[in-house]
Amino acid sequence: MMEERILIAGAGGQGALTIGKFVARVGMEKHRVTYFPSYGAEVRGGTAHCHVVMSDTEIASPVVERATVLVLMNQMSYDRFAERLDEGGLMLLNSSMIDADGATPRGRTVRIPATQLAGEMGDIRVANMILTGALNHFKRIMDDEALLRVMQEMLGKEPSKVKLFDLNKTAFRIGAEQAAKLG
Amino acid sequence: MVTAERVLITGNEAAAEGAVRGGCRFYFGYPITPQNDVPEYMSRRMPEVGGTFLQAESELAAISLCHGAAAAGAVPMTSSSSPGISLKQEGISYLAGCELPALILNVQRGGPGLGDVRCAQGDYWQATRGGGHGDYFCLVLAPYTAQECCDLAVLGMHLAEKWRNPVLLLTDQQVGQMMEPVTLPPLGPEAVGDPDWALTGAAGGRPRHFIHSYCGRPNELVEWNEKLIAKYQRMATEEVRYEAVEADDAELLLVAYGTSARLAKAAVTAARARGHKVGLLRPISLWPFPSGAIAELAGTARKMLVVEMSWGQMVEDVRLAVNGRADVELLNTFGGAVPRLPDIEARIEAMLA
């Protein structure tokens, strides 16, 4: 039985919620999914986070208390959410913005310098897609055809969006390649 | 994101789109968390279907706009969240008193007062006991998935028009803000009230219609109430809806709606896997309440467990239905907290021990 409980967190504007929506949108083609964003008493400069549950059986709660996958994009997210990793889980860290080595006895920690890699591509905003590529390398929750189609759908198909699509596609590939180097 | 017919949307958006597909062409709203994506969605969507979106200056204005639109033969929608729904109660009583249709969405948040913006089910009594002044009932539908938010909004539009009565769609913060895949039904034509009673400017020189709730003549209000009561009695027998999960042979029956029902259902599945005869009765209509179904199950189920996010409101309806023939316990959270699955499972084990 397949079940992934994914928590994604970053600073507002880093694209954490976009990762969640993207993963849920691709995942829904094969599995049951829920996507639950954080709202409420969030403050400017604080963390934005969302929960994605993907399962082959009915999903009771959309809230991720123990995560099989954590994607953490900045130090504050790490400090707040690292302890939510479940036994045997995967913690993906944006090492460009998190100092801790993240080592945990509970599961595997993978450090990807996503913001730095995105900067080298010319746009730090695609750090989120680099992490998504890495996530998919380890978890294979999305197939290539569907993820490209959904990426294009979410970004828009207008000619003006072609460059943006290519950029995100490349970021996704770079993330997957980085992850592959780590095994 | 409404391009394909199967879309990933929030429960709030699903309710809004369901209303549109059920024929709603007039939406009047006012902002409050956690239902803000409803007016946001409708502000884009209504012009696409030739409808009217209007952000009112207050909750009272929004429900009064519904009153005006409904009197003129529309089946309008408004939405809000707990404190905002309290503000609409005067208008809801007038809609009921005037026999006017409207779909009203309440995405419940914590209370009393301003409370907070997190998940709660503390408006059960308000929803199922009329809510405003005078003797009346709203039909109350309680979805527990985004898909059901859509489906019950379609149904709610139909029932509002059929009964000339306000219909409440009662959800909660989690059901409203969570995204799930939703298969959308086809777009239906605009819902319209019967020209036999709607105000049309006496089109065609017909006798004038008079829509009012004030009854000043001797005995007029008694007769008017008798007519309304007869309608509510028919609604109470014809519009009961519920889902029964593994309920027939259940020795312990859980009763829950909305977010609580998602967790209760998972607890039932887990208990069955451990070999326990546990079931779930999930009321879909909170008014009329599925008292008959619960009373029938009380023969086999000697124990019942109500799971809800309030101090204990629906549990009273379960106790009334059971009338002493089963022990009814309550597992509840309040103040914005959601029940935890391990806690429900532990209570099931304790009740069966």
Coordinates of C-alpha atoms in Angstrom, one line a residue:
Chain A
M1 CA 0.0 0.0 0.0
M2 CA 1.4 3.4 -1.0
E3 CA 1.2 6.3 1.4
E4 CA 3.3 9.4 1.4
R5 CA 2.9 12.2 4.0
I6 CA 4.8 15.2 2.7
L7 CA 5.4 18.4 4.5
I8 CA 7.0 21.3 2.6
A9 CA 8.1 24.5 4.3
G10 CA 10.1 27.7 3.4
A11 CA 10.0 31.4 3.7
G12 CA 7.1 33.1 2.1
G13 CA 7.9 33.6 -1.6
Q14 CA 10.3 30.6 -1.9
G15 CA 7.6 28.5 -3.5
A16 CA 6.9 25.9 -0.9
L17 CA 3.2 26.0 -1.5
T18 CA 3.8 25.7 -5.3
I19 CA 5.8 22.5 -4.7
G20 CA 2.9 21.1 -2.7
K21 CA 0.3 22.0 -5.2
F22 CA 2.4 20.7 -8.1
V23 CA 3.1 17.3 -6.4
A24 CA -0.6 17.0 -5.5
R25 CA -1.8 17.9 -8.9
V26 CA 0.5 15.3 -10.6
G27 CA -0.1 12.8 -7.9
M28 CA -3.9 12.9 -8.3
E29 CA -3.7 11.2 -11.7
K30 CA -2.7 7.9 -10.0
H31 CA -3.5 8.3 -6.3
R32 CA -5.8 9.8 -3.8
V33 CA -4.4 13.1 -2.7
T34 CA -5.1 16.0 -0.3
Y35 CA -3.3 19.3 -0.2
F36 CA -3.6 21.5 2.9
P37 CA -1.9 24.9 3.1
S38 CA -1.1 26.7 6.3
Y39 CA -3.2 29.7 6.9
G40 CA -4.0 31.8 9.9
A41 CA -1.6 33.3 12.3
E42 CA 1.4 33.4 9.9
V43 CA 3.5 36.5 10.1
R44 CA 5.5 38.4 7.5
G45 CA 8.9 36.9 7.3
G46 CA 7.7 33.7 8.9
T47 CA 7.3 30.3 7.3
A48 CA 4.8 29.2 4.7
H49 CA 4.1 25.5 4.7
C50 CA 1.8 22.9 3.3
H51 CA 0.9 19.3 3.8
V52 CA 0.4 16.8 0.9
V53 CA -1.0 13.3 1.6
M54 CA -0.9 10.8 -1.2
S55 CA -2.4 7.3 -0.7
D56 CA -4.1 4.4 -2.4
T57 CA -6.7 4.3 0.3
E58 CA -9.1 6.9 1.6
I59 CA -7.3 9.8 3.3
A60 CA -8.6 10.6 6.8
S61 CA -6.6 13.6 7.8
P62 CA -4.9 16.1 5.4
V63 CA -2.6 17.2 8.3
V64 CA 0.9 15.7 8.3
E65 CA 1.9 15.0 11.9
R66 CA 4.7 12.5 11.1
A67 CA 6.2 13.1 7.6
T68 CA 7.5 10.4 5.3
V69 CA 9.0 13.3 3.3
L70 CA 10.1 16.7 4.6
V71 CA 11.2 19.4 2.2
L72 CA 12.7 22.3 4.1
M73 CA 13.8 25.4 2.3
N74 CA 15.2 27.7 5.0
Q75 CA 16.7 27.7 8.6
M76 CA 13.4 28.7 10.3
S77 CA 11.5 25.9 8.6
Y78 CA 14.2 23.4 9.6
D79 CA 14.1 24.6 13.2
R80 CA 10.3 24.3 13.3
F81 CA 9.7 21.1 11.3
A82 CA 12.7 18.8 11.3
E83 CA 11.4 16.9 14.3
R84 CA 8.3 15.9 12.4
L85 CA 10.3 13.3 10.3
D86 CA 8.9 9.8 10.7
E87 CA 11.0 6.7 11.1
G88 CA 12.6 5.8 7.8
G89 CA 11.6 9.2 6.3
L90 CA 13.4 11.4 3.9
M91 CA 14.5 14.9 4.8
L92 CA 15.4 17.2 1.8
L93 CA 17.3 20.3 2.9
N94 CA 18.0 23.4 0.9
S95 CA 21.6 23.5 2.2
S96 CA 22.1 27.0 0.7
M97 CA 19.9 28.4 3.5
I98 CA 20.2 25.8 6.3
D99 CA 23.4 25.5 8.4
A100 CA 22.6 22.3 10.2
D101 CA 23.9 19.1 8.7
G102 CA 20.4 17.7 9.5
A103 CA 21.7 14.3 10.5
T104 CA 19.0 12.3 12.2
P105 CA 18.8 8.7 13.4
R106 CA 15.1 8.6 12.3
G107 CA 15.8 8.7 8.6
R108 CA 17.8 9.9 5.7
T109 CA 18.9 13.5 5.2
V110 CA 19.8 14.8 1.8
R111 CA 21.4 18.3 1.4
I112 CA 20.9 20.0 -2.0
P113 CA 22.2 23.6 -2.4
A114 CA 19.0 24.5 -4.3
T115 CA 19.2 28.3 -4.0
Q116 CA 22.8 28.4 -5.1
L117 CA 22.1 26.1 -8.1
A118 CA 19.1 28.2 -9.0
G119 CA 21.2 31.3 -8.8
E120 CA 23.7 29.7 -11.2
M121 CA 20.8 29.2 -13.6
G122 CA 20.0 32.9 -13.3
D123 CA 16.9 32.8 -11.2
I124 CA 16.8 31.8 -7.5
R125 CA 13.0 31.4 -7.7
V126 CA 13.4 28.0 -9.3
A127 CA 15.1 26.6 -6.2
N128 CA 11.7 25.0 -5.4
M129 CA 11.7 23.1 -8.7
I130 CA 15.2 21.9 -8.1
L131 CA 14.1 20.4 -4.8
T132 CA 11.0 18.9 -6.5
G133 CA 13.3 17.2 -9.0
A134 CA 15.4 15.8 -6.2
L135 CA 12.2 14.7 -4.3
N136 CA 11.0 12.8 -7.4
H137 CA 14.4 11.1 -7.8
F138 CA 14.0 9.5 -4.4
K139 CA 10.3 8.9 -4.3
R140 CA 9.2 8.5 -8.0
I141 CA 5.8 9.7 -7.2
M142 CA 5.3 11.4 -10.5
D143 CA 5.9 10.1 -14.0
D144 CA 7.8 12.2 -16.5
E145 CA 4.9 12.7 -19.0
A146 CA 2.4 13.8 -16.4
L147 CA 4.8 16.2 -14.6
L148 CA 5.8 18.1 -17.7
R149 CA 2.1 18.4 -18.8
V150 CA 1.0 19.6 -15.4
M151 CA 4.0 22.0 -15.1
Q152 CA 3.0 23.6 -18.4
E153 CA -0.7 23.7 -17.3
M154 CA 0.2 25.4 -14.0
L155 CA 2.6 27.9 -15.6
G156 CA 0.3 28.7 -18.5
K157 CA 0.7 27.8 -22.2
E158 CA 0.9 31.3 -23.6
P159 CA 4.0 32.0 -25.8
S160 CA 5.3 34.4 -23.1
K161 CA 5.4 31.5 -20.7
V162 CA 7.6 29.2 -22.8
K163 CA 10.9 30.5 -21.2
L164 CA 9.5 30.1 -17.8
F165 CA 8.5 26.5 -18.6
D166 CA 11.9 25.7 -20.0
L167 CA 13.5 27.2 -16.9
N168 CA 11.4 25.1 -14.5
K169 CA 11.9 22.0 -16.6
T170 CA 15.7 22.5 -16.4
A171 CA 15.6 23.2 -12.7
F172 CA 13.6 20.0 -12.2
R173 CA 16.2 18.0 -14.2
I174 CA 19.2 19.6 -12.3
G175 CA 17.5 18.7 -9.0
A176 CA 17.0 15.1 -10.1
E177 CA 20.7 14.9 -11.3
Q178 CA 22.0 16.3 -8.1
A179 CA 20.0 13.8 -6.2
A180 CA 21.2 10.9 -8.5
K181 CA 24.8 11.9 -7.6
L182 CA 24.0 11.3 -3.9
G183 CA 22.5 7.9 -4.7
Chain B
M1 CA -8.1 25.9 -12.6
V2 CA -11.4 24.9 -14.2
T3 CA -10.2 23.6 -17.5
A4 CA -10.6 19.8 -17.3
E5 CA -13.7 18.3 -15.7
R6 CA -11.5 16.7 -12.9
V7 CA -9.7 19.4 -11.0
L8 CA -7.7 19.9 -7.9
I9 CA -9.6 22.6 -5.9
T10 CA -10.3 23.6 -2.3
G11 CA -13.6 22.5 -0.7
N12 CA -14.6 26.2 -0.7
E13 CA -14.0 26.5 -4.5
A14 CA -15.8 23.2 -5.0
A15 CA -18.9 24.5 -3.1
A16 CA -18.8 27.7 -5.2
E17 CA -18.4 25.8 -8.5
G18 CA -21.1 23.3 -7.4
A19 CA -23.5 26.2 -6.8
V20 CA -22.7 27.6 -10.2
R21 CA -23.2 24.3 -11.9
G22 CA -26.4 23.9 -9.9
G23 CA -27.7 27.1 -11.5
C24 CA -26.6 29.9 -9.2
R25 CA -26.1 33.2 -11.1
F26 CA -26.2 35.6 -8.1
Y27 CA -23.5 35.6 -5.4
F28 CA -23.3 38.1 -2.6
G29 CA -20.4 37.9 -0.2
Y30 CA -18.3 39.6 2.4
P31 CA -14.8 38.6 3.5
I32 CA -13.9 36.5 6.5
T33 CA -11.4 33.7 7.0
P34 CA -11.6 30.7 6.3
Q35 CA -14.0 31.2 3.4
N36 CA -12.3 34.0 1.5
D37 CA -11.6 31.9 -1.6
V38 CA -15.3 31.6 -2.1
P39 CA -15.9 35.3 -2.9
E40 CA -12.5 35.4 -4.7
Y41 CA -13.6 32.5 -6.9
M42 CA -17.0 33.9 -7.5
S43 CA -15.7 37.3 -8.5
R44 CA -13.9 35.6 -11.4
R45 CA -16.5 32.9 -12.1
M46 CA -19.8 34.8 -12.1
P47 CA -19.0 37.0 -15.1
E48 CA -18.0 33.9 -17.1
V49 CA -21.5 32.5 -16.8
G50 CA -23.3 35.8 -17.2
G51 CA -24.0 35.9 -13.5
T52 CA -23.7 38.7 -10.9
F53 CA -21.0 38.9 -8.2
L54 CA -21.3 41.6 -5.7
Q55 CA -19.2 42.2 -2.6
A56 CA -21.6 43.8 -0.1
E57 CA -20.7 46.3 2.6
S58 CA -21.5 43.8 5.4
E59 CA -22.8 40.3 6.1
L60 CA -26.3 41.7 6.8
A61 CA -26.2 43.5 3.4
A62 CA -25.1 40.3 1.6
I63 CA -28.0 38.2 3.1
S64 CA -30.5 41.0 2.3
L65 CA -29.2 41.1 -1.3
C66 CA -30.0 37.4 -1.3
H67 CA -33.5 38.2 -0.1
G68 CA -34.1 40.7 -2.9
A69 CA -32.7 38.5 -5.6
A70 CA -34.7 35.5 -4.4
A71 CA -37.9 37.5 -4.2
A72 CA -37.3 38.4 -7.9
G73 CA -37.0 34.8 -8.8
A74 CA -33.3 33.9 -8.4
V75 CA -31.8 31.2 -6.3
P76 CA -28.8 33.2 -4.9
M77 CA -25.8 32.2 -2.8
T78 CA -23.9 33.8 0.0
S79 CA -21.1 32.5 2.2
S80 CA -19.4 33.3 5.4
S81 CA -17.7 31.8 8.4
S82 CA -19.1 31.5 12.0
P83 CA -19.1 35.1 13.3
G84 CA -20.3 36.3 9.9
I85 CA -23.1 33.7 9.8
S86 CA -24.3 34.9 13.2
L87 CA -24.7 38.4 11.6
K88 CA -26.8 36.9 8.8
Q89 CA -29.3 35.3 11.1
E90 CA -31.9 38.1 10.9
G91 CA -31.9 37.7 7.1
I92 CA -32.1 33.9 7.3
S93 CA -35.2 34.1 9.5
Y94 CA -36.8 36.5 7.0
L95 CA -35.9 34.2 4.1
A96 CA -37.6 31.3 5.9
G97 CA -40.6 33.5 6.9
C98 CA -41.0 34.7 3.3
E99 CA -40.4 31.2 1.9
L100 CA -37.5 32.4 -0.3
P101 CA -34.8 30.1 -1.6
A102 CA -31.0 30.7 -1.0
L103 CA -27.9 28.7 -0.6
I104 CA -25.8 29.7 2.5
L105 CA -22.4 28.3 3.1
N106 CA -20.9 28.4 6.6
V107 CA -17.2 27.3 6.8
Q108 CA -17.1 26.9 10.5
R109 CA -14.3 28.4 12.6
G110 CA -13.6 28.5 16.3
G111 CA -15.9 30.4 18.6
P112 CA -17.7 31.8 20.6
G113 CA -17.3 35.4 19.6
L114 CA -14.5 36.1 17.2
G115 CA -12.8 32.8 18.3
D116 CA -10.1 31.9 15.8
V117 CA -9.7 30.9 12.2
R118 CA -9.1 27.2 12.9
C119 CA -11.3 24.1 12.6
A120 CA -14.5 23.8 14.7
Q121 CA -18.1 22.5 14.6
G122 CA -19.5 24.7 17.3
D123 CA -22.3 26.1 15.0
Y124 CA -24.3 22.8 14.9
W125 CA -27.1 24.0 17.2
Q126 CA -27.3 27.4 15.4
A127 CA -27.5 25.6 12.0
T128 CA -30.0 22.9 13.0
R129 CA -32.3 24.9 15.2
G130 CA -33.1 27.7 12.7
G131 CA -30.5 30.1 14.1
G132 CA -32.5 33.3 13.9
H133 CA -35.8 34.2 15.7
G134 CA -39.1 32.4 15.3
D135 CA -40.1 28.9 14.5
Y136 CA -38.3 27.7 11.3
F137 CA -35.8 25.2 10.0
C138 CA -33.1 25.4 7.3
L139 CA -32.2 22.3 5.4
V140 CA -28.6 21.6 6.6
L141 CA -26.1 19.6 4.4
A142 CA -22.7 18.7 5.8
P143 CA -20.0 17.7 3.2
Y144 CA -16.8 15.9 4.3
T145 CA -14.8 16.0 1.1
A146 CA -14.2 18.6 -1.6
Q147 CA -16.2 16.3 -4.0
E148 CA -19.1 16.4 -1.6
C149 CA -18.8 20.2 -1.2
C150 CA -19.5 20.3 -4.9
D151 CA -22.2 17.7 -5.1
L152 CA -24.1 19.0 -2.1
A153 CA -24.0 22.5 -3.4
V154 CA -25.6 21.3 -6.6
L155 CA -28.2 19.5 -4.5
G156 CA -28.6 22.5 -2.2
M157 CA -29.5 24.8 -5.1
H158 CA -32.1 22.3 -6.2
L159 CA -33.6 21.8 -2.7
A160 CA -33.7 25.6 -2.0
E161 CA -35.8 26.1 -5.1
K162 CA -37.9 23.0 -4.5
W163 CA -38.8 23.9 -1.0
R164 CA -38.6 27.7 -1.2
N165 CA -36.4 27.6 1.8
P166 CA -32.9 28.6 2.8
V167 CA -30.4 25.7 2.6
L168 CA -27.3 25.7 4.7
L169 CA -24.1 24.1 3.6
L170 CA -22.2 23.5 6.8
T171 CA -18.5 22.7 6.5
D172 CA -15.4 23.5 8.6
Q173 CA -12.0 25.1 8.1
Q174 CA -10.3 21.9 7.1
V175 CA -12.9 20.7 4.6
G176 CA -13.0 24.2 3.2
Q177 CA -9.3 25.0 2.8
M178 CA -8.1 21.5 1.9
M179 CA -7.6 20.7 -1.8
E180 CA -8.8 17.4 -3.3
P181 CA -9.5 16.1 -6.8
V182 CA -13.1 16.9 -7.8
T183 CA -15.1 15.6 -10.7
L184 CA -17.3 18.4 -11.8
P185 CA -20.9 17.8 -13.0
P186 CA -22.1 19.5 -16.2
L187 CA -23.0 23.2 -16.0
G188 CA -26.8 23.5 -15.5
P189 CA -29.1 26.3 -16.6
E190 CA -29.8 29.2 -14.3
A191 CA -32.0 28.2 -11.4
V192 CA -35.2 30.3 -11.3
G193 CA -38.1 30.5 -8.8
D194 CA -41.6 29.7 -10.0
P195 CA -43.2 32.8 -11.7
D196 CA -46.3 31.8 -9.8
W197 CA -44.9 33.4 -6.8
A198 CA -41.8 35.4 -7.8
L199 CA -41.9 39.1 -8.2
T200 CA -41.7 39.9 -11.9
G201 CA -43.3 43.3 -12.1
A202 CA -46.7 41.7 -12.6
A203 CA -45.5 40.7 -16.1
G204 CA -48.3 40.0 -18.5
G205 CA -50.8 41.9 -16.3
R206 CA -51.1 39.1 -13.8
P207 CA -52.5 39.8 -10.3
R208 CA -49.8 41.2 -8.0
H209 CA -47.6 39.0 -5.8
F210 CA -46.9 40.0 -2.3
I211 CA -43.9 38.5 -0.5
H212 CA -43.9 39.2 3.2
S213 CA -43.3 37.7 6.6
Y214 CA -45.4 40.2 8.6
C215 CA -48.9 38.9 9.4
G216 CA -51.0 41.6 11.0
R217 CA -54.5 40.3 10.6
P218 CA -56.1 38.2 13.4
N219 CA -55.2 34.6 13.0
E220 CA -53.1 35.3 9.9
L221 CA -49.8 34.4 11.6
V222 CA -51.3 31.2 13.1
E223 CA -52.3 30.0 9.6
W224 CA -49.0 31.1 8.1
N225 CA -47.1 29.1 10.8
E226 CA -49.3 26.1 10.2
K227 CA -48.5 26.2 6.5
L228 CA -44.7 26.5 7.3
I229 CA -44.8 23.7 9.9
A230 CA -46.6 21.4 7.4
K231 CA -43.8 22.1 4.9
Y232 CA -41.0 21.4 7.5
Q233 CA -42.8 18.1 8.4
R234 CA -42.6 17.0 4.8
M235 CA -39.0 18.1 4.5
A236 CA -38.2 16.1 7.7
T237 CA -39.5 12.9 6.1
E238 CA -38.3 13.4 2.5
E239 CA -34.9 15.0 2.8
V240 CA -33.0 12.7 5.3
R241 CA -29.6 11.8 4.0
Y242 CA -26.8 9.8 5.6
E243 CA -24.0 7.4 4.8
A244 CA -23.8 4.1 6.8
V245 CA -20.3 2.4 6.9
E246 CA -20.2 -1.2 8.3
A247 CA -23.1 -0.2 10.4
D248 CA -25.5 -3.1 10.2
D249 CA -23.8 -5.5 12.5
A250 CA -21.9 -2.8 14.5
E251 CA -21.9 -3.3 18.3
L252 CA -20.2 0.1 18.6
L253 CA -21.5 2.8 16.3
L254 CA -19.6 6.0 15.7
V255 CA -21.6 9.1 14.6
A256 CA -19.7 12.0 13.0
Y257 CA -19.9 14.6 10.2
G258 CA -17.5 16.8 8.3
T259 CA -13.8 16.7 9.3
S260 CA -14.6 14.5 12.3
A261 CA -16.2 11.9 10.0
R262 CA -13.0 11.5 8.0
L263 CA -11.2 10.5 11.1
A264 CA -14.0 8.4 12.5
K265 CA -14.2 6.5 9.2
A266 CA -10.5 5.8 9.4
A267 CA -10.9 4.6 13.0
V268 CA -13.7 2.3 11.9
T269 CA -11.6 0.7 9.1
A270 CA -8.7 0.2 11.6
A271 CA -11.1 -1.3 14.2
R272 CA -12.6 -3.7 11.6
A273 CA -9.1 -4.8 10.7
R274 CA -8.6 -5.7 14.3
G275 CA -11.8 -7.8 14.2
H276 CA -14.1 -5.4 16.1
K277 CA -17.7 -4.9 15.0
V278 CA -17.5 -1.1 14.7
G279 CA -19.4 1.1 12.2
L280 CA -20.1 4.7 11.3
L281 CA -23.3 6.6 10.7
R282 CA -22.4 9.8 9.0
P283 CA -25.3 12.3 8.8
I284 CA -25.2 14.1 5.5
S285 CA -28.3 16.1 6.3
L286 CA -28.0 17.5 9.9
W287 CA -31.5 18.8 9.6
P288 CA -33.4 16.7 9.1
F289 CA -31.3 14.6 11.4
P290 CA -31.2 10.8 10.5
S291 CA -32.8 10.0 13.9
G292 CA -34.7 7.0 12.4
A293 CA -31.6 5.3 11.1
I294 CA -29.8 5.8 14.3
A295 CA -32.7 4.6 16.4
E296 CA -32.9 1.4 14.2
L297 CA -29.2 0.7 14.7
A298 CA -29.5 1.2 18.5
G299 CA -30.9 -2.4 18.7
T300 CA -27.6 -3.9 17.6
A301 CA -25.2 -1.2 18.6
R302 CA -25.5 -1.0 22.4
K303 CA -22.8 1.7 22.5
M304 CA -22.4 4.8 20.4
L305 CA -19.5 7.3 20.2
V306 CA -20.1 10.8 18.8
V307 CA -17.0 12.5 17.5
E308 CA -17.3 16.2 17.1
M309 CA -15.4 19.5 17.4
S310 CA -17.6 21.2 19.9
W311 CA -18.5 21.0 23.6
G312 CA -21.0 18.4 22.6
Q313 CA -23.9 19.5 20.4
M314 CA -24.8 16.8 17.9
V315 CA -24.4 14.3 20.7
E316 CA -27.8 15.6 22.0
D317 CA -29.5 14.7 18.8
V318 CA -28.0 11.2 19.0
R319 CA -29.2 10.8 22.6
L320 CA -32.7 11.9 21.5
A321 CA -32.7 9.4 18.7
V322 CA -31.5 6.5 20.8
N323 CA -33.8 7.4 23.7
G324 CA -31.9 5.5 26.3
R325 CA -31.5 2.3 24.3
A326 CA -27.7 2.6 23.9
D327 CA -25.0 4.2 25.9
V328 CA -23.9 7.4 24.0
E329 CA -20.4 8.7 24.7
L330 CA -18.7 11.8 23.4
L331 CA -15.2 12.3 22.1
N332 CA -14.7 16.0 21.4
T333 CA -12.2 18.7 20.8
F334 CA -12.9 22.4 20.8
G335 CA -11.1 25.8 20.5
G336 CA -9.7 25.1 17.1
A337 CA -8.4 21.6 17.8
V338 CA -9.1 18.5 15.6
P339 CA -9.6 15.0 17.0
R340 CA -6.6 12.8 16.7
L341 CA -7.0 9.3 15.1
P342 CA -5.0 7.5 17.9
D343 CA -7.3 9.1 20.5
I344 CA -10.4 7.8 18.6
E345 CA -8.9 4.3 18.3
A346 CA -8.0 4.3 22.0
R347 CA -11.5 5.2 22.9
I348 CA -13.0 2.5 20.7
E349 CA -10.7 -0.1 22.4
A350 CA -11.8 1.2 25.9
M351 CA -15.5 1.1 25.0
L352 CA -15.2 -2.4 23.7
A353 CA -13.2 -3.7 26.7

